[in-house]
Short mmCIF file of N, CA and C in Angstrom, two decimals:
data_model
loop_
_atom_site.label_atom_id
_atom_site.label_comp_id
_atom_site.label_asym_id
_atom_site.label_seq_id
_atom_site.Cartn_x
_atom_site.Cartn_y
_atom_site.Cartn_z
N MET U 1 0.82 -1.18 0.00
CA MET U 1 0.00 0.00 0.00
C MET U 1 0.87 1.25 0.00
N SER U 2 1.72 1.37 -0.91
CA SER U 2 2.58 2.55 -0.93
C SER U 2 1.84 3.78 -1.41
N ASP U 3 0.57 3.63 -1.76
CA ASP U 3 -0.21 4.74 -2.24
C ASP U 3 -0.77 5.61 -1.12
N CYS U 4 -0.62 5.14 0.11
CA CYS U 4 -1.17 5.92 1.20
C CYS U 4 -0.23 7.04 1.58
N ALA U 5 -0.75 8.04 2.13
CA ALA U 5 0.09 9.11 2.51
C ALA U 5 -0.54 9.84 3.69
N GLY U 6 -1.00 11.76 4.81
CA GLY U 6 -1.60 12.32 5.97
C GLY U 6 -1.48 13.78 5.93
N SER U 7 -1.95 14.33 6.84
CA SER U 7 -1.86 15.77 6.94
C SER U 7 -1.55 16.15 8.37
N ASN U 8 -1.02 17.33 8.53
CA ASN U 8 -0.76 17.82 9.86
C ASN U 8 -2.01 18.50 10.37
N LEU U 9 -2.42 18.16 11.57
CA LEU U 9 -3.59 18.78 12.16
C LEU U 9 -3.24 20.18 12.63
N SER U 10 -4.17 21.09 12.44
CA SER U 10 -4.01 22.40 13.04
C SER U 10 -4.20 22.24 14.54
N ASP U 11 -3.75 23.20 15.31
CA ASP U 11 -3.95 23.12 16.76
C ASP U 11 -5.43 23.01 17.08
N GLU U 12 -6.26 23.76 16.36
CA GLU U 12 -7.70 23.73 16.62
C GLU U 12 -8.28 22.35 16.32
N ALA U 13 -7.88 21.76 15.21
CA ALA U 13 -8.40 20.44 14.85
C ALA U 13 -7.90 19.38 15.83
N ALA U 14 -6.65 19.51 16.26
CA ALA U 14 -6.08 18.52 17.17
C ALA U 14 -6.73 18.56 18.54
N THR U 15 -7.10 19.74 19.00
CA THR U 15 -7.65 19.85 20.34
C THR U 15 -9.16 19.81 20.35
N GLY U 16 -9.80 20.14 19.26
CA GLY U 16 -11.25 20.14 19.22
C GLY U 16 -11.87 21.23 20.06
N GLY U 17 -11.06 22.08 20.65
CA GLY U 17 -11.57 23.18 21.43
C GLY U 17 -12.09 22.78 22.81
N GLY U 18 -12.06 21.49 23.16
CA GLY U 18 -12.54 21.02 24.45
C GLY U 18 -11.43 21.01 25.48
N ILE U 19 -11.43 19.97 26.29
CA ILE U 19 -10.44 19.86 27.37
C ILE U 19 -9.02 19.89 26.82
N ALA U 20 -8.83 19.32 25.63
CA ALA U 20 -7.48 19.29 25.05
C ALA U 20 -6.95 20.70 24.81
N ALA U 21 -7.81 21.65 24.57
CA ALA U 21 -7.38 23.02 24.34
C ALA U 21 -6.76 23.63 25.60
N GLU U 22 -7.09 23.06 26.75
CA GLU U 22 -6.59 23.58 28.02
C GLU U 22 -5.26 22.93 28.43
N LEU U 23 -4.83 21.92 27.70
CA LEU U 23 -3.61 21.20 28.08
C LEU U 23 -2.37 22.01 27.72
N ASP U 24 -1.35 21.88 28.55
CA ASP U 24 -0.07 22.48 28.19
C ASP U 24 0.55 21.64 27.08
N ALA U 25 1.48 22.21 26.36
CA ALA U 25 2.05 21.55 25.18
C ALA U 25 2.69 20.21 25.51
N GLN U 26 3.41 20.11 26.63
CA GLN U 26 4.08 18.85 26.99
C GLN U 26 3.06 17.76 27.31
N THR U 27 2.02 18.08 28.04
CA THR U 27 1.00 17.08 28.35
C THR U 27 0.30 16.63 27.09
N ARG U 28 -0.02 17.56 26.22
CA ARG U 28 -0.66 17.22 24.95
C ARG U 28 0.25 16.28 24.15
N LEU U 29 1.54 16.60 24.08
CA LEU U 29 2.50 15.77 23.37
C LEU U 29 2.54 14.36 23.96
N GLU U 30 2.56 14.26 25.27
CA GLU U 30 2.63 12.96 25.93
C GLU U 30 1.36 12.15 25.70
N LEU U 31 0.20 12.79 25.72
CA LEU U 31 -1.06 12.09 25.46
C LEU U 31 -1.12 11.60 24.01
N GLU U 32 -0.70 12.46 23.08
CA GLU U 32 -0.69 12.06 21.67
C GLU U 32 0.28 10.90 21.44
N ALA U 33 1.43 10.95 22.08
CA ALA U 33 2.41 9.86 21.94
C ALA U 33 1.85 8.56 22.51
N ALA U 34 1.17 8.65 23.65
CA ALA U 34 0.56 7.45 24.24
C ALA U 34 -0.52 6.88 23.33
N ALA U 35 -1.31 7.75 22.72
CA ALA U 35 -2.35 7.29 21.80
C ALA U 35 -1.72 6.62 20.58
N PHE U 36 -0.64 7.19 20.07
CA PHE U 36 0.06 6.58 18.95
C PHE U 36 0.57 5.20 19.33
N ARG U 37 1.21 5.09 20.50
CA ARG U 37 1.73 3.80 20.95
C ARG U 37 0.60 2.79 21.12
N GLY U 38 -0.53 3.25 21.60
CA GLY U 38 -1.68 2.36 21.74
C GLY U 38 -2.18 1.86 20.40
N LEU U 39 -2.26 2.75 19.42
CA LEU U 39 -2.70 2.35 18.07
C LEU U 39 -1.71 1.38 17.45
N VAL U 40 -0.43 1.68 17.55
CA VAL U 40 0.60 0.80 16.99
C VAL U 40 0.55 -0.57 17.67
N GLY U 41 0.44 -0.58 18.98
CA GLY U 41 0.35 -1.85 19.70
C GLY U 41 -0.87 -2.66 19.28
N HIS U 42 -1.99 -1.98 19.11
CA HIS U 42 -3.21 -2.66 18.69
C HIS U 42 -3.02 -3.27 17.30
N LEU U 43 -2.45 -2.50 16.38
CA LEU U 43 -2.23 -3.01 15.02
C LEU U 43 -1.21 -4.15 15.02
N GLN U 44 -0.21 -4.08 15.89
CA GLN U 44 0.75 -5.18 15.97
C GLN U 44 0.08 -6.45 16.49
N ASN U 45 -0.88 -6.31 17.38
CA ASN U 45 -1.60 -7.46 17.90
C ASN U 45 -2.64 -8.00 16.92
N ARG U 46 -3.13 -7.16 16.03
CA ARG U 46 -4.16 -7.57 15.09
C ARG U 46 -3.55 -7.88 13.72
N LYS U 47 -2.67 -8.85 13.71
CA LYS U 47 -2.01 -9.25 12.46
C LYS U 47 -2.99 -9.84 11.46
N ASP U 48 -4.19 -10.22 11.95
CA ASP U 48 -5.22 -10.76 11.07
C ASP U 48 -5.87 -9.68 10.21
N VAL U 49 -5.72 -8.43 10.60
CA VAL U 49 -6.32 -7.32 9.85
C VAL U 49 -5.37 -6.91 8.74
N GLN U 50 -5.83 -7.03 7.52
CA GLN U 50 -5.00 -6.73 6.36
C GLN U 50 -4.95 -5.23 6.08
N ASN U 51 -3.82 -4.75 5.59
CA ASN U 51 -3.67 -3.34 5.24
C ASN U 51 -4.70 -2.90 4.22
N ILE U 52 -4.97 -3.73 3.24
CA ILE U 52 -5.93 -3.30 2.21
C ILE U 52 -7.31 -3.11 2.81
N ASP U 53 -7.67 -3.90 3.81
CA ASP U 53 -8.96 -3.70 4.48
C ASP U 53 -8.97 -2.40 5.27
N LEU U 54 -7.86 -2.09 5.93
CA LEU U 54 -7.75 -0.81 6.64
C LEU U 54 -7.88 0.35 5.65
N MET U 55 -7.19 0.25 4.52
CA MET U 55 -7.27 1.30 3.50
C MET U 55 -8.69 1.45 2.98
N ASN U 56 -9.34 0.33 2.72
CA ASN U 56 -10.68 0.37 2.14
C ASN U 56 -11.71 0.91 3.13
N LEU U 57 -11.50 0.68 4.41
CA LEU U 57 -12.45 1.15 5.41
C LEU U 57 -12.13 2.55 5.93
N ALA U 58 -10.84 2.83 6.13
CA ALA U 58 -10.47 4.06 6.81
C ALA U 58 -9.58 4.99 5.99
N GLY U 59 -9.07 4.51 4.87
CA GLY U 59 -8.22 5.36 4.05
C GLY U 59 -6.79 5.48 4.54
N PHE U 60 -6.41 4.66 5.50
CA PHE U 60 -5.01 4.60 5.94
C PHE U 60 -4.73 3.18 6.42
N CYS U 61 -3.43 2.86 6.49
CA CYS U 61 -3.03 1.53 6.93
C CYS U 61 -1.72 1.64 7.71
N ARG U 62 -1.14 0.52 8.00
CA ARG U 62 0.13 0.51 8.73
C ARG U 62 1.21 1.27 7.97
N ASN U 63 1.23 1.12 6.65
CA ASN U 63 2.23 1.84 5.86
C ASN U 63 2.03 3.35 5.95
N CYS U 64 0.79 3.79 5.98
CA CYS U 64 0.51 5.22 6.14
C CYS U 64 1.04 5.70 7.49
N LEU U 65 0.78 4.92 8.53
CA LEU U 65 1.25 5.28 9.86
C LEU U 65 2.78 5.39 9.86
N ALA U 66 3.43 4.46 9.17
CA ALA U 66 4.89 4.51 9.06
C ALA U 66 5.33 5.76 8.30
N LYS U 67 4.58 6.15 7.29
CA LYS U 67 4.93 7.36 6.54
C LYS U 67 4.74 8.61 7.38
N TRP U 68 3.69 8.65 8.20
CA TRP U 68 3.53 9.78 9.12
C TRP U 68 4.70 9.83 10.09
N TYR U 69 5.10 8.68 10.59
CA TYR U 69 6.24 8.59 11.51
C TYR U 69 7.52 9.06 10.82
N LEU U 70 7.75 8.61 9.60
CA LEU U 70 8.92 9.01 8.83
C LEU U 70 8.90 10.51 8.56
N SER U 71 7.75 11.04 8.20
CA SER U 71 7.64 12.46 7.95
C SER U 71 7.99 13.26 9.20
N ALA U 72 7.49 12.81 10.35
CA ALA U 72 7.81 13.48 11.61
C ALA U 72 9.30 13.39 11.92
N ALA U 73 9.89 12.22 11.65
CA ALA U 73 11.33 12.06 11.88
C ALA U 73 12.11 13.05 11.02
N ARG U 74 11.72 13.16 9.78
CA ARG U 74 12.41 14.11 8.88
C ARG U 74 12.24 15.54 9.37
N ASP U 75 11.02 15.88 9.84
CA ASP U 75 10.78 17.22 10.36
C ASP U 75 11.68 17.53 11.55
N HIS U 76 12.11 16.49 12.26
CA HIS U 76 12.97 16.66 13.43
C HIS U 76 14.43 16.29 13.14
N ASN U 77 14.75 16.22 11.85
CA ASN U 77 16.12 15.92 11.42
C ASN U 77 16.65 14.61 11.99
N VAL U 78 15.77 13.63 12.11
CA VAL U 78 16.16 12.30 12.56
C VAL U 78 16.44 11.45 11.33
N ALA U 79 17.62 10.87 11.27
CA ALA U 79 17.98 10.02 10.13
C ALA U 79 17.20 8.71 10.23
N MET U 80 16.34 8.49 9.25
CA MET U 80 15.51 7.29 9.24
C MET U 80 15.05 7.08 7.80
N ASP U 81 14.91 5.81 7.43
CA ASP U 81 14.34 5.53 6.12
C ASP U 81 12.99 4.84 6.30
N TYR U 82 12.30 4.65 5.19
CA TYR U 82 10.95 4.09 5.22
C TYR U 82 10.91 2.70 5.84
N ASP U 83 11.90 1.88 5.52
CA ASP U 83 11.93 0.53 6.10
C ASP U 83 12.06 0.59 7.62
N GLN U 84 12.86 1.50 8.12
CA GLN U 84 13.01 1.64 9.56
C GLN U 84 11.71 2.13 10.21
N ALA U 85 11.03 3.05 9.55
CA ALA U 85 9.76 3.55 10.07
C ALA U 85 8.72 2.43 10.07
N ARG U 86 8.69 1.61 9.03
CA ARG U 86 7.74 0.50 8.99
C ARG U 86 8.05 -0.51 10.10
N GLU U 87 9.32 -0.71 10.40
CA GLU U 87 9.66 -1.65 11.47
C GLU U 87 9.13 -1.17 12.82
N VAL U 88 9.12 0.15 13.03
CA VAL U 88 8.54 0.71 14.26
C VAL U 88 7.05 0.35 14.33
N VAL U 89 6.34 0.52 13.23
CA VAL U 89 4.90 0.28 13.21
C VAL U 89 4.55 -1.20 13.22
N TYR U 90 5.24 -1.99 12.42
CA TYR U 90 4.93 -3.41 12.31
C TYR U 90 5.48 -4.24 13.47
N GLY U 91 6.52 -3.74 14.14
CA GLY U 91 7.15 -4.52 15.20
C GLY U 91 8.04 -5.61 14.65
N MET U 92 8.33 -5.55 13.40
CA MET U 92 9.19 -6.51 12.69
C MET U 92 9.47 -5.89 11.33
N THR U 93 10.35 -6.51 10.56
CA THR U 93 10.58 -5.97 9.23
C THR U 93 9.33 -6.16 8.38
N TYR U 94 9.19 -5.30 7.41
CA TYR U 94 8.02 -5.40 6.52
C TYR U 94 8.03 -6.74 5.78
N ASP U 95 9.20 -7.20 5.36
CA ASP U 95 9.28 -8.49 4.67
C ASP U 95 8.82 -9.63 5.57
N GLU U 96 9.21 -9.59 6.85
CA GLU U 96 8.74 -10.61 7.80
C GLU U 96 7.21 -10.58 7.90
N TRP U 97 6.67 -9.37 8.03
CA TRP U 97 5.22 -9.24 8.17
C TRP U 97 4.51 -9.78 6.92
N LYS U 98 5.00 -9.37 5.75
CA LYS U 98 4.38 -9.85 4.51
C LYS U 98 4.44 -11.37 4.42
N ASP U 99 5.60 -11.94 4.71
CA ASP U 99 5.77 -13.39 4.60
C ASP U 99 4.88 -14.16 5.57
N ASN U 100 4.64 -13.60 6.74
CA ASN U 100 3.93 -14.33 7.79
C ASN U 100 2.47 -13.94 8.00
N HIS U 101 2.07 -12.75 7.52
CA HIS U 101 0.74 -12.27 7.87
C HIS U 101 -0.07 -11.68 6.72
N GLN U 102 0.55 -11.35 5.62
CA GLN U 102 -0.18 -10.69 4.54
C GLN U 102 -0.78 -11.72 3.60
N ALA U 103 -2.09 -11.62 3.42
CA ALA U 103 -2.80 -12.48 2.47
C ALA U 103 -2.91 -11.76 1.13
N PRO U 104 -2.99 -12.50 0.04
CA PRO U 104 -3.18 -11.85 -1.26
C PRO U 104 -4.51 -11.09 -1.28
N ALA U 105 -4.50 -9.93 -1.90
CA ALA U 105 -5.72 -9.13 -2.02
C ALA U 105 -6.63 -9.75 -3.08
N SER U 106 -7.91 -9.76 -2.76
CA SER U 106 -8.89 -10.28 -3.72
C SER U 106 -9.15 -9.22 -4.79
N ASP U 107 -9.75 -9.65 -5.88
CA ASP U 107 -10.12 -8.70 -6.93
C ASP U 107 -11.07 -7.64 -6.39
N GLU U 108 -11.99 -8.05 -5.53
CA GLU U 108 -12.94 -7.10 -4.93
C GLU U 108 -12.22 -6.09 -4.04
N GLN U 109 -11.27 -6.53 -3.22
CA GLN U 109 -10.49 -5.61 -2.39
C GLN U 109 -9.72 -4.62 -3.26
N LYS U 110 -9.13 -5.11 -4.33
CA LYS U 110 -8.37 -4.24 -5.24
C LYS U 110 -9.28 -3.22 -5.91
N ARG U 111 -10.49 -3.65 -6.28
CA ARG U 111 -11.46 -2.75 -6.93
C ARG U 111 -11.84 -1.62 -5.97
N ILE U 112 -12.17 -1.98 -4.74
CA ILE U 112 -12.56 -0.98 -3.74
C ILE U 112 -11.39 -0.04 -3.46
N PHE U 113 -10.19 -0.60 -3.36
CA PHE U 113 -8.99 0.21 -3.13
C PHE U 113 -8.85 1.28 -4.21
N LYS U 114 -9.00 0.86 -5.44
CA LYS U 114 -8.86 1.79 -6.56
C LYS U 114 -9.98 2.82 -6.57
N GLU U 115 -11.21 2.38 -6.33
CA GLU U 115 -12.35 3.30 -6.31
C GLU U 115 -12.22 4.36 -5.22
N ASN U 116 -11.66 3.98 -4.10
CA ASN U 116 -11.56 4.88 -2.96
C ASN U 116 -10.23 5.62 -2.87
N SER U 117 -9.41 5.51 -3.89
CA SER U 117 -8.06 6.09 -3.80
C SER U 117 -8.09 7.60 -3.52
N HIS U 118 -9.15 8.27 -3.93
CA HIS U 118 -9.24 9.71 -3.67
C HIS U 118 -9.46 10.01 -2.17
N LEU U 119 -9.81 8.99 -1.40
CA LEU U 119 -10.04 9.14 0.03
C LEU U 119 -8.85 8.72 0.88
N HIS U 120 -7.81 8.21 0.23
CA HIS U 120 -6.63 7.74 0.96
C HIS U 120 -5.89 8.91 1.60
N ALA U 121 -5.28 8.62 2.72
CA ALA U 121 -4.51 9.62 3.45
C ALA U 121 -3.45 10.25 2.55
N ASP U 122 -3.20 11.51 2.77
CA ASP U 122 -2.19 12.24 2.01
C ASP U 122 -1.12 12.69 3.00
N ILE U 123 0.11 12.20 2.81
CA ILE U 123 1.18 12.51 3.75
C ILE U 123 2.27 13.27 3.02
N PRO U 124 2.21 14.59 3.06
CA PRO U 124 3.24 15.38 2.38
C PRO U 124 4.63 15.10 2.94
N GLY U 125 5.59 15.03 2.07
CA GLY U 125 6.98 14.87 2.47
C GLY U 125 7.38 13.48 2.92
N ALA U 126 6.50 12.49 2.77
CA ALA U 126 6.81 11.17 3.26
C ALA U 126 7.36 10.25 2.18
N LYS U 127 7.40 10.68 0.96
CA LYS U 127 7.85 9.79 -0.11
C LYS U 127 9.32 9.95 -0.37
#
């Protein structure tokens, strides 16, 4: 799913104007990091969930998450490549994950993927 990509949330969009708007920057950062770790951990535990199904339902997948991570690393001048970012998200190398957990996509999954491509996450600077 190299076609996936994200966007940076504005402060207003990230906080929603509720309780999050009242958080100091460090607390907000720590909560967002914990949420990211929770999502990554959940996806690592749900090896049965295929990336193409995530893309077709939500417009992003593990590879998108890795691209957001890579984009953030680049923004912070952290030397990292896409394979290293995917290893953070997958908890193993991408080749290991593909060999052990990725099922071939059906024609129907591929059709939906193509039809919904305009809804896929857009991650500037991640390619």
